[in-house]
XYZ file of C-alpha atoms in Angstrom:
774
model
C 147.626 76.875 90.225
C 146.028 74.067 88.261
C 145.954 74.566 84.496
C 142.581 74.100 82.871
C 141.865 70.854 81.090
C 142.136 71.463 77.398
C 141.540 69.798 74.093
C 143.601 70.337 70.965
C 141.695 71.340 67.834
C 141.577 68.768 65.082
C 144.373 70.001 62.765
C 144.490 68.165 59.470
C 147.294 70.212 57.953
C 150.466 69.936 60.067
C 152.296 72.382 57.818
C 150.101 75.214 58.957
C 152.435 77.427 61.028
C 149.830 78.402 63.603
C 151.311 80.621 66.302
C 147.984 81.046 68.077
C 146.989 79.147 71.201
C 147.307 75.419 70.755
C 144.510 74.644 73.184
C 140.850 75.047 73.968
C 139.478 74.766 77.501
C 137.482 71.696 78.501
C 136.846 72.778 82.074
C 135.119 76.157 82.416
C 137.257 79.028 83.669
C 135.761 80.108 86.953
C 137.752 83.249 87.593
C 140.844 85.157 86.605
C 144.138 84.070 88.108
C 147.210 85.918 89.193
C 149.880 84.027 87.272
C 152.932 85.962 88.352
C 156.167 83.985 88.393
C 157.646 82.481 91.522
C 160.688 84.217 92.994
C 162.640 83.899 96.200
C 164.707 86.442 98.109
C 168.128 84.878 98.590
C 170.820 87.093 100.059
C 168.447 90.055 99.638
C 168.404 89.389 95.884
C 165.274 88.281 94.077
C 165.975 85.128 92.072
C 163.796 82.664 90.146
C 163.086 79.305 91.684
C 162.464 75.970 90.050
C 160.589 72.894 91.212
C 162.405 69.568 91.361
C 161.267 66.466 89.470
C 161.185 63.676 92.043
C 158.824 61.613 89.908
C 160.449 59.108 87.535
C 159.627 59.887 83.902
C 158.633 56.404 82.724
C 159.008 56.948 78.996
C 160.119 54.441 76.366
C 163.667 55.750 76.485
C 163.858 55.314 80.263
C 162.474 51.776 80.099
C 164.897 50.807 77.363
C 167.810 52.241 79.309
C 166.954 50.237 82.423
C 166.354 47.042 80.441
C 169.954 47.228 79.221
C 171.356 47.358 82.765
C 172.682 44.104 84.169
C 173.570 42.909 87.653
C 176.927 44.668 87.524
C 175.297 48.039 86.950
C 172.762 47.435 89.725
C 175.656 46.595 92.047
C 177.452 49.743 90.925
C 174.366 51.808 91.726
C 174.021 50.402 95.260
C 177.766 50.516 95.912
C 178.008 54.137 94.779
C 175.133 55.156 97.070
C 176.958 53.856 100.133
C 180.309 55.131 98.885
C 178.972 58.648 98.451
C 177.434 58.528 101.939
C 180.853 57.549 103.287
C 182.513 60.408 101.418
C 179.893 62.865 102.667
C 180.491 61.814 106.269
C 184.262 61.914 105.816
C 184.380 65.356 104.195
C 181.772 66.943 106.482
C 183.559 65.543 109.542
C 186.881 66.982 108.407
C 185.323 70.370 107.686
C 183.534 70.401 111.042
C 186.783 69.645 112.859
C 188.690 72.242 110.833
C 186.005 74.865 111.529
C 186.212 74.367 115.272
C 189.998 74.201 115.202
C 190.210 77.459 113.256
C 187.647 79.318 115.390
C 189.174 78.240 118.693
C 192.663 79.283 117.598
C 191.747 82.562 115.880
C 189.400 83.692 118.655
C 191.725 82.274 121.312
C 194.733 84.240 120.063
C 192.615 87.387 120.009
C 191.477 86.919 123.615
C 194.987 85.955 124.813
C 196.553 89.089 123.312
C 193.779 91.288 124.706
C 194.009 89.700 128.161
C 197.781 90.132 128.287
C 197.401 93.829 127.483
C 194.814 94.217 130.236
C 197.152 92.431 132.627
C 199.539 95.348 132.106
C 196.633 97.818 132.545
C 196.718 98.870 128.869
C 192.949 98.963 128.620
C 192.674 101.396 125.694
C 195.114 99.440 123.570
C 193.375 96.198 124.517
C 190.009 97.558 123.360
C 191.554 98.783 120.115
C 193.086 95.378 119.338
C 189.868 93.573 120.286
C 187.509 95.790 118.273
C 189.783 96.112 115.218
C 190.269 92.338 115.108
C 186.514 91.793 115.214
C 185.957 94.496 112.609
C 188.496 93.043 110.160
C 187.148 89.505 110.543
C 183.554 90.674 110.055
C 184.502 92.864 107.092
C 186.276 89.951 105.415
C 183.305 87.610 105.934
C 180.856 90.244 104.653
C 182.904 91.056 101.540
C 183.343 87.470 100.364
C 179.687 86.714 101.090
C 178.297 89.793 99.368
C 180.517 89.643 96.289
C 181.153 85.926 95.755
C 178.151 84.012 97.118
C 175.200 85.981 98.582
C 173.369 82.676 98.997
C 175.858 81.776 101.758
C 174.432 84.436 104.090
C 172.417 83.240 107.061
C 172.237 79.715 108.404
C 171.236 77.954 105.185
C 168.785 75.647 106.939
C 165.681 77.314 105.377
C 167.242 76.957 101.893
C 168.096 73.287 102.406
C 164.678 72.593 103.913
C 162.988 74.182 100.885
C 165.220 72.149 98.551
C 164.257 68.899 100.271
C 160.612 69.940 99.945
C 161.049 70.197 96.180
C 162.194 73.740 95.365
C 165.558 74.735 93.921
C 166.939 78.283 93.843
C 170.034 79.141 91.798
C 173.309 78.881 93.662
C 172.127 77.634 97.052
C 174.166 74.407 96.743
C 176.955 75.562 94.445
C 180.708 75.176 94.953
C 181.142 78.938 95.506
C 178.474 78.854 98.211
C 180.279 75.954 99.885
C 183.655 77.723 100.000
C 182.196 81.016 101.226
C 180.080 79.195 103.794
C 183.150 77.527 105.309
C 185.531 80.482 105.243
C 182.878 83.083 106.081
C 181.554 81.083 109.025
C 185.027 80.722 110.534
C 185.714 84.431 110.137
C 182.321 85.617 111.430
C 182.241 83.341 114.474
C 185.843 84.272 115.324
C 184.773 87.935 115.204
C 182.834 87.431 118.478
C 179.484 87.927 116.744
C 176.737 86.111 118.620
C 176.145 83.546 115.891
C 176.644 79.806 115.625
C 178.294 77.233 113.383
C 175.549 74.585 113.351
C 173.333 76.143 110.659
C 176.250 76.800 108.283
C 177.435 73.218 108.878
C 174.034 71.886 107.765
C 174.275 74.005 104.618
C 177.868 72.875 104.116
C 176.878 69.226 104.372
C 174.053 69.757 101.887
C 176.402 71.497 99.420
C 178.939 68.665 99.629
C 176.226 66.053 99.108
C 174.761 67.942 96.148
C 178.153 68.397 94.482
C 179.031 64.717 94.929
C 175.621 63.709 93.604
C 175.746 65.777 90.428
C 177.164 62.818 88.540
C 180.450 64.341 87.492
C 181.180 67.318 85.294
C 181.591 67.468 81.530
C 183.357 70.811 81.933
C 186.194 69.255 83.944
C 186.127 65.859 82.255
C 184.693 64.067 85.305
C 182.189 61.872 83.503
C 182.841 58.464 85.040
C 180.102 56.041 84.060
C 179.313 55.074 87.618
C 178.440 58.659 88.513
C 175.691 58.963 85.929
C 173.287 56.990 88.127
C 172.759 60.016 90.358
C 171.917 62.577 87.687
C 168.338 62.877 88.903
C 166.563 64.857 91.597
C 165.398 61.795 93.535
C 168.879 60.466 94.367
C 170.260 63.951 94.971
C 167.471 64.612 97.448
C 168.513 61.535 99.447
C 172.172 62.568 99.410
C 171.343 66.125 100.526
C 169.297 64.670 103.388
C 172.326 62.641 104.482
C 174.497 65.753 104.144
C 172.228 67.824 106.387
C 172.266 65.081 109.037
C 176.062 64.943 108.848
C 176.220 68.731 109.315
C 174.491 68.641 112.698
C 176.503 65.566 113.705
C 179.738 67.439 112.937
C 178.648 70.680 114.605
C 177.609 69.138 117.929
C 179.309 65.746 117.814
C 175.782 64.331 117.984
C 175.363 61.576 115.348
C 171.948 60.324 116.459
C 170.736 63.878 117.035
C 171.842 64.828 113.525
C 169.958 61.877 112.067
C 166.778 62.777 113.948
C 167.183 66.455 113.049
C 167.182 65.578 109.353
C 164.130 63.365 109.877
C 162.118 65.759 112.042
C 162.965 69.170 110.617
C 164.563 68.896 107.191
C 163.232 66.003 105.112
C 159.800 66.002 103.511
C 160.170 62.402 102.279
C 161.646 59.596 104.332
C 161.957 55.836 104.011
C 163.816 53.080 105.825
C 166.582 52.746 103.208
C 167.362 56.456 103.532
C 167.347 56.094 107.325
C 170.079 53.470 107.124
C 172.264 55.531 104.823
C 171.842 58.697 106.914
C 172.730 56.706 110.043
C 175.829 55.371 108.305
C 176.822 58.907 107.280
C 176.531 60.330 110.802
C 178.366 57.301 112.210
C 181.313 58.068 109.911
C 181.293 61.660 111.194
C 181.260 60.541 114.827
C 184.115 58.042 114.403
C 186.246 60.561 112.515
C 185.726 63.313 115.088
C 186.531 60.951 117.939
C 189.826 60.049 116.290
C 190.733 63.679 115.580
C 189.876 64.806 119.104
C 192.188 62.156 120.513
C 194.961 63.825 118.548
C 194.086 67.210 120.046
C 194.104 65.837 123.584
C 197.853 65.436 123.220
C 198.171 69.216 122.770
C 198.837 69.287 119.028
C 195.930 71.567 118.127
C 197.068 74.862 119.622
C 194.360 76.610 121.621
C 191.747 74.067 120.527
C 192.342 72.325 123.832
C 190.299 69.584 125.409
C 186.913 71.180 125.041
C 186.696 71.158 121.254
C 183.616 70.366 119.210
C 181.168 71.491 121.863
C 180.945 68.767 124.501
C 179.494 70.216 127.683
C 179.974 67.455 130.226
C 177.458 67.946 133.048
C 177.296 64.284 133.996
C 176.570 63.562 137.635
C 176.313 60.021 138.936
C 174.234 60.990 141.979
C 171.728 63.345 140.350
C 168.241 63.013 141.792
C 165.032 64.964 141.467
C 161.597 64.729 143.020
C 158.102 66.128 142.562
C 159.169 69.394 144.134
C 161.453 69.970 141.142
C 158.647 69.608 138.577
C 156.991 73.062 139.030
C 160.206 75.002 138.281
C 160.799 72.792 135.240
C 157.250 73.420 134.009
C 157.800 77.141 134.565
C 160.957 76.921 132.466
C 158.936 75.298 129.684
C 156.303 78.048 129.760
C 158.966 80.775 129.839
C 160.804 79.117 126.956
C 157.633 78.919 124.869
C 156.738 82.580 125.431
C 160.277 83.872 124.960
C 160.867 81.615 121.958
C 157.776 82.836 120.119
C 158.625 86.440 121.027
C 162.178 85.879 119.785
C 160.835 84.597 116.461
C 158.481 87.569 116.161
C 161.194 90.153 116.802
C 163.703 88.405 114.531
C 161.178 88.343 111.698
C 160.621 92.105 112.031
C 164.363 92.833 112.151
C 164.966 90.711 109.043
C 162.383 92.759 107.157
C 164.180 95.964 108.113
C 167.540 94.450 107.146
C 166.119 93.417 103.800
C 165.108 97.002 103.057
C 168.678 98.083 103.803
C 170.281 95.238 101.847
C 168.188 95.986 98.759
C 169.980 99.318 98.391
C 173.206 97.626 97.332
C 176.266 95.681 98.391
C 177.854 98.677 100.117
C 174.872 98.940 102.472
C 175.081 95.229 103.296
C 178.749 95.491 104.238
C 178.208 98.722 106.166
C 175.429 97.111 108.203
C 177.660 94.136 109.047
C 180.495 96.407 110.138
C 178.130 98.512 112.230
C 176.881 95.437 114.084
C 180.503 94.346 114.630
C 181.456 97.683 116.226
C 178.332 97.655 118.396
C 179.056 94.084 119.513
C 182.694 94.850 120.375
C 181.680 97.849 122.452
C 179.173 95.795 124.435
C 181.474 92.816 124.967
C 184.347 94.966 126.181
C 182.342 97.633 128.008
C 179.675 95.701 129.924
C 182.092 93.734 132.187
C 183.102 97.075 133.716
C 179.597 97.255 135.209
C 180.188 94.099 137.249
C 182.017 94.191 140.536
C 185.080 92.063 141.176
C 184.529 89.017 143.338
C 187.070 87.127 145.462
C 188.077 83.749 144.121
C 186.386 80.844 145.929
C 188.640 78.780 148.119
C 187.298 75.511 146.705
C 187.527 76.492 143.013
C 187.862 73.465 140.751
C 190.270 75.327 138.448
C 192.755 78.166 138.537
C 191.310 81.473 139.708
C 191.578 84.031 138.281
C 191.974 82.832 134.705
C 194.617 84.741 132.782
C 195.166 84.449 129.042
C 192.917 81.468 128.370
C 189.358 80.180 128.635
C 187.933 79.428 132.045
C 185.212 80.047 134.602
C 187.022 82.865 136.396
C 188.121 85.694 134.087
C 190.404 88.286 135.667
C 189.604 91.135 133.244
C 190.311 94.380 135.191
C 190.193 92.844 138.675
C 193.108 92.749 141.138
C 194.946 89.572 142.073
C 192.798 86.935 143.752
C 189.582 88.297 142.235
C 187.565 87.578 139.115
C 184.904 89.287 136.979
C 181.893 86.970 136.652
C 180.339 88.926 133.759
C 183.606 88.830 131.811
C 183.679 85.056 132.315
C 180.539 84.899 130.211
C 180.606 87.841 127.848
C 184.319 88.293 127.182
C 184.669 84.757 125.882
C 183.812 82.538 122.933
C 180.194 81.381 122.715
C 181.184 77.766 123.354
C 183.112 78.686 126.483
C 180.229 80.837 127.732
C 177.877 77.853 127.408
C 180.431 75.623 129.096
C 180.629 78.045 132.035
C 176.836 78.239 132.347
C 176.480 74.447 132.232
C 179.330 73.818 134.670
C 178.556 72.035 137.934
C 179.831 73.093 141.326
C 179.563 76.800 140.459
C 176.291 77.732 142.151
C 177.873 80.762 143.826
C 179.944 81.952 140.873
C 177.494 84.393 139.231
C 175.470 87.294 140.602
C 171.841 88.038 139.712
C 172.740 91.291 137.939
C 175.400 89.497 135.902
C 172.953 86.874 134.625
C 170.293 89.477 133.793
C 172.745 91.701 131.874
C 174.114 88.718 129.995
C 170.633 87.458 129.084
C 169.490 90.819 127.705
C 172.761 91.208 125.780
C 172.533 87.739 124.236
C 168.863 88.177 123.336
C 169.517 91.469 121.532
C 172.826 90.591 119.873
C 171.618 87.231 118.576
C 168.734 88.972 116.793
C 170.842 91.826 115.421
C 173.694 89.569 114.274
C 171.672 87.005 112.338
C 170.435 89.101 109.426
C 173.770 90.586 108.327
C 175.516 89.374 105.183
C 177.679 86.662 106.785
C 177.142 82.927 107.332
C 175.373 82.751 110.683
C 173.627 80.026 112.633
C 170.962 80.249 115.329
C 171.541 77.107 117.378
C 174.382 78.375 119.589
C 172.859 81.850 120.235
C 169.578 80.238 121.249
C 171.388 77.748 123.497
C 173.435 80.414 125.284
C 170.397 82.696 125.716
C 168.228 79.882 127.061
C 170.975 78.628 129.355
C 171.248 82.116 130.856
C 167.646 82.437 131.981
C 167.690 78.766 132.983
C 170.566 79.531 135.303
C 168.626 82.532 136.622
C 165.640 80.305 137.466
C 168.011 77.924 139.233
C 169.393 80.797 141.301
C 165.860 81.947 142.208
C 164.780 78.456 143.241
C 167.994 78.034 145.242
C 168.005 75.435 147.955
C 164.347 74.512 147.345
C 165.448 72.311 144.431
C 167.670 69.253 144.244
C 169.104 70.341 140.890
C 172.216 72.473 140.632
C 172.301 75.683 138.633
C 174.176 74.081 135.729
C 171.368 71.563 135.195
C 168.818 74.385 135.223
C 170.922 76.068 132.529
C 170.675 72.896 130.433
C 166.887 72.810 130.880
C 166.659 76.529 130.041
C 168.577 75.968 126.809
C 166.215 73.113 125.953
C 163.137 75.250 126.621
C 164.336 78.134 124.453
C 165.292 75.755 121.643
C 161.848 74.174 121.821
C 160.105 77.540 121.899
C 162.049 78.944 118.946
C 162.693 75.933 116.701
C 159.686 73.766 117.714
C 161.511 70.450 117.523
C 161.213 67.825 120.236
C 162.774 64.430 119.542
C 165.885 65.651 117.728
C 166.552 68.495 120.192
C 166.147 66.118 123.112
C 168.773 63.734 121.730
C 171.121 66.561 120.659
C 171.072 68.018 124.185
C 171.660 64.610 125.732
C 174.618 64.000 123.419
C 175.912 67.503 124.118
C 175.774 67.200 127.900
C 176.529 63.482 128.296
C 173.786 63.191 130.913
C 171.114 60.609 130.224
C 169.623 61.054 133.694
C 168.137 64.392 132.572
C 166.072 62.739 129.831
C 162.619 62.916 131.532
C 163.034 66.574 132.472
C 164.309 67.544 129.019
C 161.381 65.752 127.389
C 158.955 67.560 129.676
C 160.413 71.011 129.132
C 160.537 70.552 125.339
C 156.917 69.404 125.147
C 155.695 72.319 127.264
C 157.741 74.982 125.469
C 156.727 73.781 122.004
C 153.046 73.581 122.956
C 153.048 77.102 124.402
C 154.987 78.604 121.476
C 152.774 76.999 118.824
C 149.912 79.134 120.098
C 151.639 82.295 118.868
C 153.561 81.629 115.623
C 155.558 79.135 113.546
C 159.086 77.911 114.108
C 161.921 80.229 113.204
C 163.042 78.373 110.077
C 159.540 78.360 108.583
C 159.232 82.098 109.212
C 162.582 82.781 107.530
C 161.686 80.489 104.630
C 158.417 82.333 104.139
C 160.164 85.717 104.325
C 162.579 84.613 101.615
C 159.709 83.571 99.370
C 160.425 79.844 99.205
C 157.319 77.788 98.400
C 156.733 75.047 100.939
C 154.177 72.257 101.048
C 153.003 71.685 104.598
C 152.338 68.211 105.937
C 148.677 68.891 106.588
C 145.833 70.416 104.604
C 143.799 73.355 105.842
C 140.207 72.431 106.823
C 138.622 74.494 104.043
C 140.550 72.519 101.420
C 138.188 69.598 102.059
C 135.372 71.759 100.741
C 137.167 72.699 97.507
C 137.878 70.526 94.489
C 140.758 70.741 92.063
C 138.314 72.064 89.470
C 137.757 75.117 91.688
C 141.351 76.238 91.335
C 142.411 75.257 87.812
C 143.257 77.802 85.168
C 144.016 77.789 81.462
C 144.395 77.662 78.597
C 146.842 74.772 78.772
C 149.590 74.406 76.184
C 149.931 70.857 74.886
C 151.557 69.015 71.992
C 150.647 66.292 69.566
C 152.647 63.072 69.562
C 154.429 64.293 66.424
C 154.694 68.053 66.745
C 156.025 70.779 64.542
C 159.343 72.274 65.737
C 158.081 75.833 65.256
C 155.122 75.201 67.547
C 157.363 73.707 70.246
C 159.767 76.642 70.101
C 156.876 79.126 70.244
C 155.325 77.467 73.315
C 158.660 77.210 75.135
C 159.372 80.883 74.507
C 155.928 82.104 75.560
C 155.493 79.963 78.689
C 157.577 78.913 81.687
C 155.809 75.609 82.278
C 158.034 72.648 83.022
C 155.766 69.940 81.611
C 153.322 69.647 78.738
C 150.624 67.043 78.055
C 151.091 65.081 74.821
C 147.975 63.936 72.953
C 147.233 61.712 69.981
C 144.340 61.900 67.543
C 142.698 58.482 67.891
C 140.950 57.269 64.705
C 138.084 55.696 66.696
C 137.437 58.725 68.898
C 136.209 62.182 68.090
C 138.317 63.553 70.944
C 142.067 63.403 71.477
C 143.614 60.763 73.739
C 146.178 61.625 76.377
C 149.482 59.895 75.612
C 151.431 61.315 78.565
C 153.507 64.219 79.811
C 156.830 65.496 78.452
C 159.231 67.675 80.434
C 160.586 71.002 79.281
C 164.186 69.852 79.818
C 163.610 66.879 77.535
C 162.172 69.117 74.832
C 165.202 71.392 75.070
C 167.497 68.368 74.738
C 165.643 67.213 71.634
C 165.920 70.676 70.121
C 169.646 70.951 70.924
C 170.313 67.550 69.391
C 168.135 68.525 66.390
C 166.440 65.131 66.293
C 164.044 66.391 63.637
C 161.911 64.602 61.065
C 161.312 65.956 57.601
C 157.795 64.499 57.589
C 155.297 63.705 60.371
C 155.804 59.952 60.115
C 156.303 57.981 63.363
C 158.051 55.092 61.632
C 160.863 57.471 60.733
C 162.191 57.202 64.315
C 161.592 53.936 66.194
C 164.879 52.523 67.464
C 166.786 55.417 65.935
C 165.979 57.500 69.040
C 167.662 54.965 71.310
C 170.778 54.936 69.146
C 170.908 58.714 68.766
C 170.586 59.546 72.479
C 172.149 58.297 75.684
C 170.914 58.435 79.270
C 173.422 61.189 79.987
C 171.743 63.456 77.445
C 168.621 63.606 79.602
C 170.383 63.675 82.969
C 169.470 66.495 85.333
C 172.083 69.220 85.520
C 173.508 70.560 88.750
C 171.509 72.610 91.218
C 170.610 76.031 89.840
C 171.732 75.218 86.278
C 168.963 75.451 83.702
C 168.842 75.404 79.923
C 167.162 78.273 78.068
C 165.293 78.093 74.797
C 166.906 81.390 73.780
C 170.328 79.703 73.741
C 169.296 77.190 71.065
C 169.823 78.281 67.465
C 167.198 76.871 65.083
C 167.002 77.892 61.447
C 163.814 78.774 59.602
C 164.035 75.511 57.627
C 164.235 73.512 60.854
C 161.196 75.337 62.203
C 159.104 73.562 59.543
C 160.362 70.118 60.560
C 158.860 67.760 63.145
C 159.710 65.993 66.404
C 158.413 62.577 67.451
C 157.738 63.010 71.168
C 156.456 59.489 71.891
C 159.742 57.824 73.007
C 160.466 60.647 75.452
C 156.979 61.168 76.912
C 156.078 59.854 80.360
C 153.183 57.592 79.451
C 152.046 57.039 83.049
C 151.685 60.463 84.716
C 149.595 60.881 87.840
C 146.041 61.730 86.795
C 143.017 62.661 88.919
C 139.387 63.499 88.273
C 138.212 67.084 88.612
C 136.058 66.308 91.687
C 139.054 65.336 93.825
C 139.268 67.517 96.920
C 142.048 70.055 97.185
C 143.204 68.373 100.405
C 143.785 65.061 98.619
C 145.688 66.838 95.860
C 147.935 68.441 98.481
C 148.561 65.024 100.023
C 149.550 63.641 96.617
C 152.008 66.451 96.007
C 153.542 66.144 99.459
C 153.668 62.375 99.940
C 154.515 61.289 96.397
C 156.758 64.258 95.624
C 154.893 65.311 92.502
C 155.630 68.301 90.352
C 152.786 67.833 87.861
C 149.289 66.482 88.266
C 146.892 65.957 85.365
C 143.227 66.793 85.950
C 140.518 65.308 83.756
C 136.796 66.167 83.573
C 134.452 63.671 85.229
C 131.778 64.110 82.593
C 134.297 63.231 79.887
C 136.141 60.435 81.740
C 136.795 58.565 78.518
C 138.627 61.615 77.139
C 141.937 61.203 78.897
C 143.437 64.602 78.372
C 143.583 67.258 80.943
C 145.249 69.993 82.895
C 148.228 69.903 85.161
C 149.819 71.904 87.900
C 153.383 72.778 88.760
C 154.462 72.210 92.345
C 156.158 75.591 92.478
C 152.633 77.012 92.264
C 151.128 74.689 94.866
C 152.507 75.759 98.202
C 151.447 76.937 101.598
C 150.523 80.491 102.396
C 150.124 82.067 105.776
C 146.365 82.022 105.917
C 144.841 80.470 102.830
C 147.162 77.595 102.082
C 148.293 78.282 98.530
C 150.175 80.740 96.381
C 149.077 83.828 94.543
C 148.366 81.775 91.439
C 145.026 81.059 93.035
C 142.464 83.817 93.102
C 142.886 84.473 96.821
C 139.800 86.650 97.110
C 137.649 83.907 95.617
C 139.175 81.286 97.905
C 138.521 83.488 100.931
C 134.913 83.994 99.841
C 134.472 80.241 99.505
C 136.167 79.653 102.858
C 133.972 82.220 104.617
C 130.806 80.779 103.114
C 131.569 77.272 104.406
């Protein structure tokens, strides 16, 4: 993990083309290290990952560039930050509205046609239309995901969370991923798969923010000067955070919940300025959706209707609860914690099996998706036949039975004046099923057997549907599953409670969300915004706290488990206890590759080709010291830029550059490229004559890198990486404090493991021995 502190040999002849190791260890090597490269499984494909540079490289070139910026450019920078947040909110809001509009109309037309056929007793033809429609929609979503953007599969929340923690995988925020995420999510959700839109909306918002924050494109001629301010990982991280908040706000019409979701679950770094911009972004989403929904209320949105964008109104002005209602609520919290942890455990096992199937090729991925679609269609159409028809209640608040549209009382195969309560839940869109479960005044609508069958079906289908190669979220499946057993608890409690069954369904959804996703504050606000019932706040807080506490005993939250299964490194917020007993010197390795202030081109090319390090210490031979002096740290990307520009010197003389470097380069030359785009040393053509030339690295070296002494505890080093957002950390020997050269670590190698805290770059057996001896 940490590279050993090293010292460059005193080389008098710079023309000596030495291709051997450029370093000698200063700290003793304590053990051998597994230095295998970091990879992540994205879309069942193994891909390399790259750490992000959140630290500002304070080199001479950077300082000179900022000194030349006046008040106008500072205003441009601030104005563009707020403008991009506005654009993110506007675009994400439009996409969220379009997603819901498309799903409601596509799925609605499918259910209307099927219901009309059943009205004429054409049950076989109705099943054929229903299952073929689902199959075609699933097949389309699977094909575009598998062939165009495999990174669009799943919810996308683990990928975005890893990115905000400092890890970038190729393609997770690309334009192709964005398009496939939108189109694939609409198609898959319309196919009656038990998946949600919230996770894909978070990923969509992050993609939009990343694309807007890439600072333009040279390929398409979009290189406006104002956009160049955001060509760095720090500003892009802030924009992606705002995009993820906007995604939840658009999915649930919950602006404050989206903001808190980004703060509690997604972001690893947060500050007040970012809070304001994220709040502004979600406010734009909320205002836009409110305006668009007003248009739909006039009937101009087809089957989108009045219910769009998931607003489950369970408001009751006279709701009251007493101490007698607390035990059932506590029981719901315990049930939610146990079921949530069990749900996470089973889902993790199923994803491992799916990964083995997906690794065999694209055809297997698509076949698996189609198989799940057929299985789902058979259950959704076949299970309602197990339920008996019930007479319509005389005091029904809406038309009964419901024919050809959404509603609480589905006719299905029943005669006139009767309804099928199981079909009202299962033969419906997920949003309408939740709306029926949350509805008030329907305490006698559902039978015990109906609720039990629906709960088991939702639990199984939500697990089986998530791992297939389509964009799929977990929020809605977890909500509908939790609401089902919440309603069952309400039916069991019956008249002993002051709460109606719909409110118990809300509390059940909250408990299952807390047990699976382990969030509290953000989930509480999201549910309140979803249900429009502030009076439930104390009970929701209680059930979330209990469910999270119970579930934490068994395993981690679902997104952390998926992130770990995909191989994304992640720095946790806390250090393991044994890390206090270890120092950074216990885990460093070497030898470290470093450069002199004026280095030979051939040596630089050799090191870049033989290592994958992102940063290299730069040293100078001080005339008054027998040991080299650390000048700073230079990034791999900057070295590649210097080599591409061929800013070479014919002789190792520092005065040959000076101000020439500032005139030869611009800030755009060193700007960070888009997510997943990396330069390769193999793509740079350098002649044999140029190999014997030199590069002056001083103007481009970060002269103030973070540096620690070798006796610093491992826990403090973890805190530095997490809180400051470091990618590299220099380690110097305590006995040679005046010799300021040392080792470094790459954040991609410094991440949490299940049981020992760090990656395989550490000798895990040695760490376990140390841990056991403490």
